[in-house]
Amino acid sequence: VSTEWEATVSTLAPARGLRRLLDSPVLAALTTPHGVDRYLDLVNPMWSVREVRARVVGVHQETPDVATVTLRPNGNWPGFVAGQYVQVGIEVDGARRTRCFSLSGSAHRPDGLLTLTVKQHPTGHVARFLRTTARPGTVVTLSPPDGTFTLPARRPDRLLLISGGSGITPVMSMLRTLLDEGHRGRVTFLHYARTAADVPFAAELDRIAARHRNVDVLRAHTRAGGGELSGRYAPEHLRGVDPAAAAYVCGPVGLVDAVRETWPGRPPRVEFFKPPAPAPEAGGPTGEIRFTATGRGVPNTGRTLLEQAEAAGLTPAFGCRMGICHSCVRRKSAGHVRDVLTGELSREADEDVRICVSAPVGDVHIDL
Ligand code: FES
């Protein structure tokens, strides 16, 4: 009973009338400079006038390097569409860190809980925190959900969902959502992992395959056999899939490009879980990057500005590292950069660029 009571209080409070009062300009002025939320925090860390906060309910290890974190959001959470992501905010050593994660659960969970399925990343403070430090009761902040890698409101009759590695998260959310809706159309769910032990949600996928005759679950293991398919993506893996199916692909650039080039149907909707490596410039990288805010300079290695800044010991803010959340935007005051997603060259001075997907071409000055 006490757990239910606590969950209810965390989610609903502060009540709507009280929230209106707390959101008033008068109270904002009275609580300057800290703001109302700072005082609400003292009563309950889940309370906030506008911010979405969520309490960790559980952490479940899916594979040796992937864990699912289950969260109960507060009353400011607006709901999400399967395939979207959120930015999770935590405090580490007094510094605010944020990182994007796709939501992995159904958009229709009756208990209102959210799940994030998190893989360790070498520079990922937030991923490490969620996997190793977060405990039931830990409170994090969430951005509103965002992202356009989503199913249309009118569900297609035939669907092809392809993922590789951690790209399984948004398509798993789509599959779970469709099943909760009682979707009757045919769904082909094809996932690539190195081995069987690297497939998150393996037992659930087995259950889905056994219970839902309209869902084909295909797992391809690229380093070991034992799946329904084996090896890296090949067009033969899609034999038998209706080319009229609406295709969604999320994974590394090699998989996404291979499907894009060979899928005979309408171009798939795609999402990368990490951007492609910058294409090498003819003659190799040249020039110097000047980090104008810190006065440092390094020779250009051709990697993205974010990677080169981190290699130089800087810790720029970032969210997704794949060009979608814009939390890494910095002002480029001089030089040219190439967008690694589109190949476009930006030549303007005094321009805001996403440093996670911008590779310098020659000398660049960037506000870092
Ligand atoms: S970190 Fe998200 S756009 Fe760069």
mmCIF file of C-alpha atoms and ligand atoms in Angstrom:
data_model
loop_
_atom_site.group_PDB
_atom_site.id
_atom_site.type_symbol
_atom_site.label_atom_id
_atom_site.label_comp_id
_atom_site.label_asym_id
_atom_site.label_seq_id
_atom_site.Cartn_x
_atom_site.Cartn_y
_atom_site.Cartn_z
ATOM 1 C CA VAL A 1 0.000 0.000 0.000
ATOM 2 C CA SER A 2 2.730 2.450 0.901
ATOM 3 C CA THR A 3 4.462 1.958 -2.476
ATOM 4 C CA GLU A 4 1.204 2.655 -4.342
ATOM 5 C CA TRP A 5 0.501 5.703 -2.214
ATOM 6 C CA GLU A 6 4.011 7.044 -2.813
ATOM 7 C CA ALA A 7 3.727 6.468 -6.585
ATOM 8 C CA THR A 8 0.382 8.247 -6.711
ATOM 9 C CA VAL A 9 1.628 11.248 -4.769
ATOM 10 C CA SER A 10 4.736 11.505 -6.939
ATOM 11 C CA THR A 11 2.774 11.378 -10.164
ATOM 12 C CA LEU A 12 -0.167 13.623 -9.398
ATOM 13 C CA ALA A 13 1.232 16.262 -7.164
ATOM 14 C CA PRO A 14 1.161 19.161 -7.159
ATOM 15 C CA ALA A 15 -2.584 19.118 -7.842
ATOM 16 C CA ARG A 16 -3.852 21.128 -10.810
ATOM 17 C CA GLY A 17 -5.173 24.135 -8.872
ATOM 18 C CA LEU A 18 -2.026 24.319 -6.810
ATOM 19 C CA ARG A 19 0.048 24.008 -9.989
ATOM 20 C CA ARG A 20 -1.702 27.072 -11.453
ATOM 21 C CA LEU A 21 -0.877 29.017 -8.338
ATOM 22 C CA LEU A 22 2.737 27.826 -8.392
ATOM 23 C CA ASP A 23 3.028 28.867 -12.040
ATOM 24 C CA SER A 24 1.912 32.449 -11.334
ATOM 25 C CA PRO A 25 4.246 35.384 -12.115
ATOM 26 C CA VAL A 26 3.818 36.664 -8.552
ATOM 27 C CA LEU A 27 5.222 33.494 -7.048
ATOM 28 C CA ALA A 28 7.969 33.429 -9.674
ATOM 29 C CA ALA A 29 8.962 36.961 -8.600
ATOM 30 C CA LEU A 30 8.817 36.057 -4.901
ATOM 31 C CA THR A 31 11.069 33.023 -5.375
ATOM 32 C CA THR A 32 13.660 34.801 -7.571
ATOM 33 C CA PRO A 33 16.503 33.980 -8.068
ATOM 34 C CA HIS A 34 15.991 30.266 -7.328
ATOM 35 C CA GLY A 35 12.540 29.781 -8.836
ATOM 36 C CA VAL A 36 9.553 27.809 -7.567
ATOM 37 C CA ASP A 37 10.937 24.428 -8.553
ATOM 38 C CA ARG A 38 13.867 24.795 -6.184
ATOM 39 C CA TYR A 39 11.453 25.036 -3.227
ATOM 40 C CA LEU A 40 9.184 22.273 -4.521
ATOM 41 C CA ASP A 41 12.276 20.105 -4.739
ATOM 42 C CA LEU A 42 12.650 20.326 -0.987
ATOM 43 C CA VAL A 43 9.163 18.864 -0.529
ATOM 44 C CA ASN A 44 9.346 16.204 -3.241
ATOM 45 C CA PRO A 45 12.008 15.912 -5.988
ATOM 46 C CA MET A 46 9.300 14.728 -8.413
ATOM 47 C CA TRP A 47 7.381 17.998 -8.092
ATOM 48 C CA SER A 48 7.943 20.663 -10.702
ATOM 49 C CA VAL A 49 5.760 23.345 -12.247
ATOM 50 C CA ARG A 50 6.697 22.454 -15.803
ATOM 51 C CA GLU A 51 9.683 20.106 -15.882
ATOM 52 C CA VAL A 52 9.163 16.434 -16.594
ATOM 53 C CA ARG A 53 10.795 14.393 -13.869
ATOM 54 C CA ALA A 54 10.797 10.649 -13.495
ATOM 55 C CA ARG A 55 11.600 8.274 -10.694
ATOM 56 C CA VAL A 56 13.513 5.070 -11.432
ATOM 57 C CA VAL A 57 11.346 2.056 -10.649
ATOM 58 C CA GLY A 58 13.783 -0.652 -11.678
ATOM 59 C CA VAL A 59 16.886 -1.505 -13.699
ATOM 60 C CA HIS A 60 16.987 -4.771 -15.601
ATOM 61 C CA GLN A 61 20.133 -6.126 -17.241
ATOM 62 C CA GLU A 62 19.181 -7.243 -20.769
ATOM 63 C CA THR A 63 22.619 -8.301 -22.053
ATOM 64 C CA PRO A 64 26.138 -7.847 -20.628
ATOM 65 C CA ASP A 65 26.274 -4.232 -21.879
ATOM 66 C CA VAL A 66 22.614 -3.247 -22.217
ATOM 67 C CA ALA A 67 20.139 -2.471 -19.424
ATOM 68 C CA THR A 68 16.504 -1.390 -19.398
ATOM 69 C CA VAL A 69 15.607 1.361 -16.943
ATOM 70 C CA THR A 70 11.943 1.634 -15.986
ATOM 71 C CA LEU A 71 10.688 5.087 -14.986
ATOM 72 C CA ARG A 72 7.536 6.586 -13.528
ATOM 73 C CA PRO A 73 7.153 10.136 -14.929
ATOM 74 C CA ASN A 74 5.444 12.954 -13.063
ATOM 75 C CA GLY A 75 2.206 14.605 -14.194
ATOM 76 C CA ASN A 76 4.016 16.888 -16.675
ATOM 77 C CA TRP A 77 4.776 13.958 -19.007
ATOM 78 C CA PRO A 78 2.716 14.466 -22.186
ATOM 79 C CA GLY A 79 2.870 10.897 -23.551
ATOM 80 C CA PHE A 80 4.840 9.815 -26.606
ATOM 81 C CA VAL A 81 4.597 8.216 -30.007
ATOM 82 C CA ALA A 82 6.402 4.897 -30.570
ATOM 83 C CA GLY A 83 9.826 5.525 -32.097
ATOM 84 C CA GLN A 84 10.465 8.850 -30.327
ATOM 85 C CA TYR A 85 13.342 9.667 -27.987
ATOM 86 C CA VAL A 86 13.811 11.760 -24.851
ATOM 87 C CA GLN A 87 16.756 13.610 -23.397
ATOM 88 C CA VAL A 88 17.545 12.329 -19.920
ATOM 89 C CA GLY A 89 19.188 14.791 -17.531
ATOM 90 C CA ILE A 90 21.211 13.911 -14.442
ATOM 91 C CA GLU A 91 23.676 15.688 -12.189
ATOM 92 C CA VAL A 92 27.170 14.218 -12.049
ATOM 93 C CA ASP A 93 29.675 15.892 -9.721
ATOM 94 C CA GLY A 94 27.598 19.076 -9.719
ATOM 95 C CA ALA A 95 27.434 19.269 -13.541
ATOM 96 C CA ARG A 96 24.250 18.756 -15.493
ATOM 97 C CA ARG A 97 24.579 16.039 -18.169
ATOM 98 C CA THR A 98 21.987 15.097 -20.750
ATOM 99 C CA ARG A 99 21.776 12.305 -23.277
ATOM 100 C CA CYS A 100 19.140 11.142 -25.754
ATOM 101 C CA PHE A 101 17.632 7.690 -25.525
ATOM 102 C CA SER A 102 14.858 6.135 -27.553
ATOM 103 C CA LEU A 103 11.889 4.951 -25.548
ATOM 104 C CA SER A 104 11.660 1.169 -25.818
ATOM 105 C CA GLY A 105 8.219 0.455 -24.320
ATOM 106 C CA SER A 106 4.712 0.521 -25.681
ATOM 107 C CA ALA A 107 3.114 3.953 -25.965
ATOM 108 C CA HIS A 108 0.000 2.414 -24.383
ATOM 109 C CA ARG A 109 1.341 0.908 -21.151
ATOM 110 C CA PRO A 110 -1.623 0.897 -18.789
ATOM 111 C CA ASP A 111 0.618 1.484 -15.764
ATOM 112 C CA GLY A 112 2.007 4.695 -17.338
ATOM 113 C CA LEU A 113 5.603 3.543 -16.916
ATOM 114 C CA LEU A 114 8.326 4.367 -19.443
ATOM 115 C CA THR A 115 11.332 2.273 -20.379
ATOM 116 C CA LEU A 116 14.699 3.304 -21.767
ATOM 117 C CA THR A 117 17.057 0.617 -22.994
ATOM 118 C CA VAL A 118 20.581 1.860 -22.520
ATOM 119 C CA LYS A 119 23.878 0.674 -23.924
ATOM 120 C CA GLN A 120 27.179 1.693 -22.422
ATOM 121 C CA HIS A 121 29.060 4.361 -24.375
ATOM 122 C CA PRO A 122 32.743 5.154 -23.764
ATOM 123 C CA THR A 123 32.049 8.860 -23.127
ATOM 124 C CA GLY A 124 28.507 8.373 -21.878
ATOM 125 C CA HIS A 125 28.171 9.776 -18.347
ATOM 126 C CA VAL A 126 24.380 9.451 -18.446
ATOM 127 C CA ALA A 127 24.374 5.923 -19.877
ATOM 128 C CA ARG A 128 26.882 4.822 -17.241
ATOM 129 C CA PHE A 129 24.857 6.469 -14.481
ATOM 130 C CA LEU A 130 21.618 4.818 -15.596
ATOM 131 C CA ARG A 131 23.218 1.385 -15.967
ATOM 132 C CA THR A 132 25.372 1.310 -12.857
ATOM 133 C CA THR A 133 24.340 3.995 -10.344
ATOM 134 C CA ALA A 134 20.593 4.516 -10.743
ATOM 135 C CA ARG A 135 18.506 2.681 -8.155
ATOM 136 C CA PRO A 136 14.778 2.517 -7.490
ATOM 137 C CA GLY A 137 13.934 5.990 -6.189
ATOM 138 C CA THR A 138 16.574 7.880 -8.211
ATOM 139 C CA VAL A 139 14.993 10.949 -9.885
ATOM 140 C CA VAL A 140 16.043 12.138 -13.369
ATOM 141 C CA THR A 141 14.695 14.864 -15.641
ATOM 142 C CA LEU A 142 13.230 14.174 -19.074
ATOM 143 C CA SER A 143 12.707 16.422 -22.081
ATOM 144 C CA PRO A 144 9.370 16.194 -23.839
ATOM 145 C CA PRO A 145 9.510 13.334 -26.388
ATOM 146 C CA ASP A 146 10.770 14.236 -29.840
ATOM 147 C CA GLY A 147 11.754 12.651 -33.130
ATOM 148 C CA THR A 148 10.089 11.854 -36.439
ATOM 149 C CA PHE A 149 11.092 8.197 -36.768
ATOM 150 C CA THR A 150 7.544 7.174 -35.963
ATOM 151 C CA LEU A 151 4.710 5.116 -37.381
ATOM 152 C CA PRO A 152 1.968 7.013 -39.206
ATOM 153 C CA ALA A 153 -1.273 7.460 -37.245
ATOM 154 C CA ARG A 154 -2.986 5.203 -39.762
ATOM 155 C CA ARG A 155 -1.023 1.985 -39.308
ATOM 156 C CA PRO A 156 0.223 0.377 -42.554
ATOM 157 C CA ASP A 157 -1.176 -3.099 -43.325
ATOM 158 C CA ARG A 158 2.305 -4.493 -43.821
ATOM 159 C CA LEU A 159 5.364 -3.403 -41.903
ATOM 160 C CA LEU A 160 9.043 -4.236 -42.063
ATOM 161 C CA LEU A 161 11.029 -3.235 -38.959
ATOM 162 C CA ILE A 162 14.800 -3.715 -39.280
ATOM 163 C CA SER A 163 17.365 -2.929 -36.612
ATOM 164 C CA GLY A 164 20.996 -3.513 -35.813
ATOM 165 C CA GLY A 165 22.599 -3.416 -32.346
ATOM 166 C CA SER A 166 21.091 -0.711 -30.134
ATOM 167 C CA GLY A 167 18.875 0.357 -33.035
ATOM 168 C CA ILE A 168 16.420 -2.230 -31.722
ATOM 169 C CA THR A 169 15.037 0.232 -29.137
ATOM 170 C CA PRO A 170 12.679 2.412 -31.208
ATOM 171 C CA VAL A 171 11.460 -0.482 -33.367
ATOM 172 C CA MET A 172 10.795 -2.570 -30.238
ATOM 173 C CA SER A 173 8.655 0.313 -29.021
ATOM 174 C CA MET A 174 6.797 0.234 -32.344
ATOM 175 C CA LEU A 175 6.275 -3.544 -32.155
ATOM 176 C CA ARG A 176 5.048 -3.426 -28.545
ATOM 177 C CA THR A 177 2.730 -0.534 -29.373
ATOM 178 C CA LEU A 178 1.260 -2.329 -32.394
ATOM 179 C CA LEU A 179 0.633 -5.474 -30.340
ATOM 180 C CA ASP A 180 -1.077 -3.447 -27.606
ATOM 181 C CA GLU A 181 -3.316 -1.976 -30.300
ATOM 182 C CA GLY A 182 -4.256 -5.463 -31.489
ATOM 183 C CA HIS A 183 -2.696 -4.732 -34.895
ATOM 184 C CA ARG A 184 -3.712 -7.509 -37.312
ATOM 185 C CA GLY A 185 -1.488 -6.587 -40.267
ATOM 186 C CA ARG A 186 1.673 -8.516 -41.100
ATOM 187 C CA VAL A 187 4.829 -7.348 -39.339
ATOM 188 C CA THR A 188 8.331 -8.577 -40.146
ATOM 189 C CA PHE A 189 10.749 -7.793 -37.318
ATOM 190 C CA LEU A 190 14.375 -8.361 -38.372
ATOM 191 C CA HIS A 191 17.203 -7.692 -35.923
ATOM 192 C CA TYR A 192 20.983 -7.971 -36.377
ATOM 193 C CA ALA A 193 23.258 -8.675 -33.408
ATOM 194 C CA ARG A 194 26.720 -10.177 -33.058
ATOM 195 C CA THR A 195 25.546 -13.224 -31.115
ATOM 196 C CA ALA A 196 22.370 -14.538 -29.480
ATOM 197 C CA ALA A 197 23.640 -13.222 -26.130
ATOM 198 C CA ASP A 198 23.657 -9.671 -27.546
ATOM 199 C CA VAL A 199 19.930 -9.585 -28.365
ATOM 200 C CA PRO A 200 17.913 -7.561 -25.830
ATOM 201 C CA PHE A 201 14.315 -8.663 -25.154
ATOM 202 C CA ALA A 202 15.174 -12.187 -26.448
ATOM 203 C CA ALA A 203 12.625 -14.049 -24.300
ATOM 204 C CA GLU A 204 9.878 -11.539 -25.139
ATOM 205 C CA LEU A 205 10.646 -11.816 -28.862
ATOM 206 C CA ASP A 206 10.329 -15.617 -28.563
ATOM 207 C CA ARG A 207 6.934 -15.185 -26.891
ATOM 208 C CA ILE A 208 5.759 -12.730 -29.533
ATOM 209 C CA ALA A 209 6.838 -15.077 -32.332
ATOM 210 C CA ALA A 210 4.956 -17.969 -30.687
ATOM 211 C CA ARG A 211 1.748 -16.048 -29.912
ATOM 212 C CA HIS A 212 1.262 -13.695 -32.849
ATOM 213 C CA ARG A 213 0.879 -15.418 -36.178
ATOM 214 C CA ASN A 214 0.978 -12.084 -38.015
ATOM 215 C CA VAL A 215 4.466 -11.279 -36.655
ATOM 216 C CA ASP A 216 7.623 -12.842 -38.127
ATOM 217 C CA VAL A 217 10.579 -12.446 -35.780
ATOM 218 C CA LEU A 218 13.902 -12.957 -37.550
ATOM 219 C CA ARG A 219 17.203 -12.647 -35.749
ATOM 220 C CA ALA A 220 20.477 -12.649 -37.649
ATOM 221 C CA HIS A 221 23.701 -13.216 -35.753
ATOM 222 C CA THR A 222 26.640 -11.705 -37.552
ATOM 223 C CA ARG A 223 29.380 -13.530 -35.600
ATOM 224 C CA ALA A 224 27.725 -16.771 -34.630
ATOM 225 C CA GLY A 225 24.891 -18.921 -35.879
ATOM 226 C CA GLY A 226 21.798 -19.892 -33.991
ATOM 227 C CA GLY A 227 19.374 -17.257 -35.260
ATOM 228 C CA GLU A 228 16.683 -17.614 -37.893
ATOM 229 C CA LEU A 229 19.221 -15.992 -40.282
ATOM 230 C CA SER A 230 22.950 -15.567 -40.166
ATOM 231 C CA GLY A 231 25.581 -13.131 -41.365
ATOM 232 C CA ARG A 232 25.287 -9.444 -42.175
ATOM 233 C CA TYR A 233 22.336 -7.998 -44.026
ATOM 234 C CA ALA A 234 21.816 -9.397 -47.521
ATOM 235 C CA PRO A 235 18.812 -8.731 -49.771
ATOM 236 C CA GLU A 236 18.002 -12.485 -49.534
ATOM 237 C CA HIS A 237 17.143 -11.903 -45.858
ATOM 238 C CA LEU A 238 14.052 -10.058 -47.065
ATOM 239 C CA ARG A 239 12.900 -12.822 -49.380
ATOM 240 C CA GLY A 240 9.222 -13.327 -48.804
ATOM 241 C CA VAL A 241 8.624 -9.810 -47.422
ATOM 242 C CA ASP A 242 6.026 -7.948 -49.470
ATOM 243 C CA PRO A 243 7.740 -4.958 -51.186
ATOM 244 C CA ALA A 244 4.562 -2.999 -50.461
ATOM 245 C CA ALA A 245 5.434 -3.118 -46.738
ATOM 246 C CA ALA A 246 6.298 0.187 -45.050
ATOM 247 C CA ALA A 247 9.932 -0.210 -44.014
ATOM 248 C CA TYR A 248 11.662 1.283 -40.963
ATOM 249 C CA VAL A 249 15.390 0.826 -40.360
ATOM 250 C CA CYS A 250 17.415 1.864 -37.315
ATOM 251 C CA GLY A 251 21.036 0.891 -36.864
ATOM 252 C CA PRO A 252 24.592 1.565 -37.957
ATOM 253 C CA VAL A 253 25.220 3.353 -41.215
ATOM 254 C CA GLY A 254 26.345 0.194 -43.070
ATOM 255 C CA LEU A 255 23.049 -1.569 -42.370
ATOM 256 C CA VAL A 256 20.919 1.493 -43.093
ATOM 257 C CA ASP A 257 22.681 2.182 -46.399
ATOM 258 C CA ALA A 258 22.560 -1.474 -47.496
ATOM 259 C CA VAL A 259 18.798 -1.652 -46.900
ATOM 260 C CA ARG A 260 18.247 1.713 -48.596
ATOM 261 C CA GLU A 261 20.119 0.521 -51.680
ATOM 262 C CA THR A 262 18.433 -2.861 -52.021
ATOM 263 C CA TRP A 263 14.910 -2.674 -50.580
ATOM 264 C CA PRO A 264 12.648 -2.829 -53.648
ATOM 265 C CA GLY A 265 9.726 -1.008 -52.035
ATOM 266 C CA ARG A 266 9.201 2.637 -51.095
ATOM 267 C CA PRO A 267 12.336 4.190 -49.525
ATOM 268 C CA PRO A 268 12.510 3.138 -45.888
ATOM 269 C CA ARG A 269 12.244 5.586 -42.998
ATOM 270 C CA VAL A 270 15.650 5.507 -41.360
ATOM 271 C CA GLU A 271 17.354 6.497 -38.143
ATOM 272 C CA PHE A 272 21.040 6.083 -37.321
ATOM 273 C CA PHE A 273 22.076 5.263 -33.796
ATOM 274 C CA LYS A 274 25.415 6.789 -34.588
ATOM 275 C CA PRO A 275 26.389 9.022 -37.490
ATOM 276 C CA PRO A 276 28.615 7.785 -40.292
ATOM 277 C CA ALA A 277 32.337 8.495 -39.978
ATOM 278 C CA PRO A 278 33.262 11.636 -41.908
ATOM 279 C CA ALA A 279 34.217 10.901 -45.513
ATOM 280 C CA PRO A 280 37.943 11.600 -45.883
ATOM 281 C CA GLU A 281 38.771 14.824 -47.739
ATOM 282 C CA ALA A 282 40.929 14.423 -50.849
ATOM 283 C CA GLY A 283 44.556 14.719 -49.766
ATOM 284 C CA GLY A 284 43.687 14.039 -46.101
ATOM 285 C CA PRO A 285 42.684 16.410 -43.290
ATOM 286 C CA THR A 286 44.332 19.818 -43.218
ATOM 287 C CA GLY A 287 44.272 22.913 -41.042
ATOM 288 C CA GLU A 288 43.818 23.624 -37.355
ATOM 289 C CA ILE A 289 40.808 23.776 -35.082
ATOM 290 C CA ARG A 290 40.795 26.732 -32.738
ATOM 291 C CA PHE A 291 38.532 26.344 -29.711
ATOM 292 C CA THR A 292 37.898 30.033 -29.186
ATOM 293 C CA ALA A 293 36.278 29.903 -25.718
ATOM 294 C CA THR A 294 39.169 28.005 -24.147
ATOM 295 C CA GLY A 295 41.960 29.310 -26.374
ATOM 296 C CA ARG A 296 43.115 25.846 -27.323
ATOM 297 C CA GLY A 297 44.160 24.736 -30.793
ATOM 298 C CA VAL A 298 44.666 21.270 -32.277
ATOM 299 C CA PRO A 299 45.570 19.983 -35.736
ATOM 300 C CA ASN A 300 42.490 18.816 -37.624
ATOM 301 C CA THR A 301 42.253 14.997 -37.719
ATOM 302 C CA GLY A 302 39.163 14.951 -39.941
ATOM 303 C CA ARG A 303 36.852 13.590 -37.177
ATOM 304 C CA THR A 304 33.774 15.504 -36.071
ATOM 305 C CA LEU A 305 34.221 18.686 -34.044
ATOM 306 C CA LEU A 306 32.674 16.935 -31.021
ATOM 307 C CA GLU A 307 35.131 14.031 -31.195
ATOM 308 C CA GLN A 308 38.095 16.344 -31.726
ATOM 309 C CA ALA A 309 37.027 18.565 -28.840
ATOM 310 C CA GLU A 310 36.738 15.522 -26.559
ATOM 311 C CA ALA A 311 40.123 14.260 -27.740
ATOM 312 C CA ALA A 312 41.519 17.672 -26.762
ATOM 313 C CA GLY A 313 40.163 17.238 -23.239
ATOM 314 C CA LEU A 314 37.064 19.445 -23.589
ATOM 315 C CA THR A 315 33.655 18.259 -22.438
ATOM 316 C CA PRO A 316 31.082 19.861 -24.727
ATOM 317 C CA ALA A 317 27.398 19.310 -24.046
ATOM 318 C CA PHE A 318 25.707 16.754 -26.267
ATOM 319 C CA GLY A 319 22.522 14.717 -26.309
ATOM 320 C CA CYS A 320 22.195 12.239 -29.147
ATOM 321 C CA ARG A 321 25.564 12.439 -30.939
ATOM 322 C CA MET A 322 23.721 11.806 -34.180
ATOM 323 C CA GLY A 323 22.432 15.182 -35.320
ATOM 324 C CA ILE A 324 18.837 15.065 -34.126
ATOM 325 C CA CYS A 325 18.533 16.838 -30.771
ATOM 326 C CA HIS A 326 20.501 20.084 -31.438
ATOM 327 C CA SER A 327 21.829 20.159 -27.872
ATOM 328 C CA CYS A 328 25.440 20.324 -29.165
ATOM 329 C CA VAL A 329 24.963 23.423 -31.336
ATOM 330 C CA ARG A 330 27.882 25.886 -31.123
ATOM 331 C CA ARG A 331 28.786 29.006 -33.058
ATOM 332 C CA LYS A 332 31.388 28.556 -35.810
ATOM 333 C CA SER A 333 33.036 31.941 -36.301
ATOM 334 C CA ALA A 334 35.302 30.992 -39.213
ATOM 335 C CA GLY A 335 36.087 28.115 -41.567
ATOM 336 C CA HIS A 336 34.245 25.373 -43.419
ATOM 337 C CA VAL A 337 32.624 22.216 -42.014
ATOM 338 C CA ARG A 338 31.037 19.258 -43.765
ATOM 339 C CA ASP A 339 27.804 17.702 -42.502
ATOM 340 C CA VAL A 340 28.638 13.982 -42.202
ATOM 341 C CA LEU A 341 24.976 13.011 -42.684
ATOM 342 C CA THR A 342 24.313 14.974 -45.882
ATOM 343 C CA GLY A 343 27.827 15.674 -47.207
ATOM 344 C CA GLU A 344 26.910 19.383 -47.479
ATOM 345 C CA LEU A 345 29.677 21.922 -46.994
ATOM 346 C CA SER A 346 28.933 24.938 -44.796
ATOM 347 C CA ARG A 347 31.048 27.961 -45.693
ATOM 348 C CA GLU A 348 29.306 30.726 -43.721
ATOM 349 C CA ALA A 349 31.139 32.550 -40.973
ATOM 350 C CA ASP A 350 29.206 33.125 -37.731
ATOM 351 C CA GLU A 351 26.964 30.128 -38.149
ATOM 352 C CA ASP A 352 25.533 27.712 -35.592
ATOM 353 C CA VAL A 353 26.542 24.116 -36.304
ATOM 354 C CA ARG A 354 25.804 20.764 -34.692
ATOM 355 C CA ILE A 355 29.288 19.735 -33.676
ATOM 356 C CA CYS A 356 28.402 16.020 -33.439
ATOM 357 C CA VAL A 357 27.833 15.777 -37.191
ATOM 358 C CA SER A 358 30.185 18.508 -38.469
ATOM 359 C CA ALA A 359 33.693 17.671 -39.630
ATOM 360 C CA PRO A 360 36.138 20.540 -40.259
ATOM 361 C CA VAL A 361 37.507 21.102 -43.744
ATOM 362 C CA GLY A 362 40.670 23.124 -43.178
ATOM 363 C CA ASP A 363 40.978 25.784 -40.443
ATOM 364 C CA VAL A 364 37.902 26.218 -38.221
ATOM 365 C CA HIS A 365 37.156 28.491 -35.272
ATOM 366 C CA ILE A 366 34.475 27.132 -32.968
ATOM 367 C CA ASP A 367 33.046 28.462 -29.700
ATOM 368 C CA LEU A 368 34.283 25.763 -27.354
HETATM 369 S S1 FES B 1 24.231 15.877 -29.783
HETATM 370 FE FE1 FES B 1 22.239 15.833 -30.640
HETATM 371 S S2 FES B 1 22.445 17.054 -32.432
HETATM 372 FE FE2 FES B 1 24.446 16.891 -31.669
#
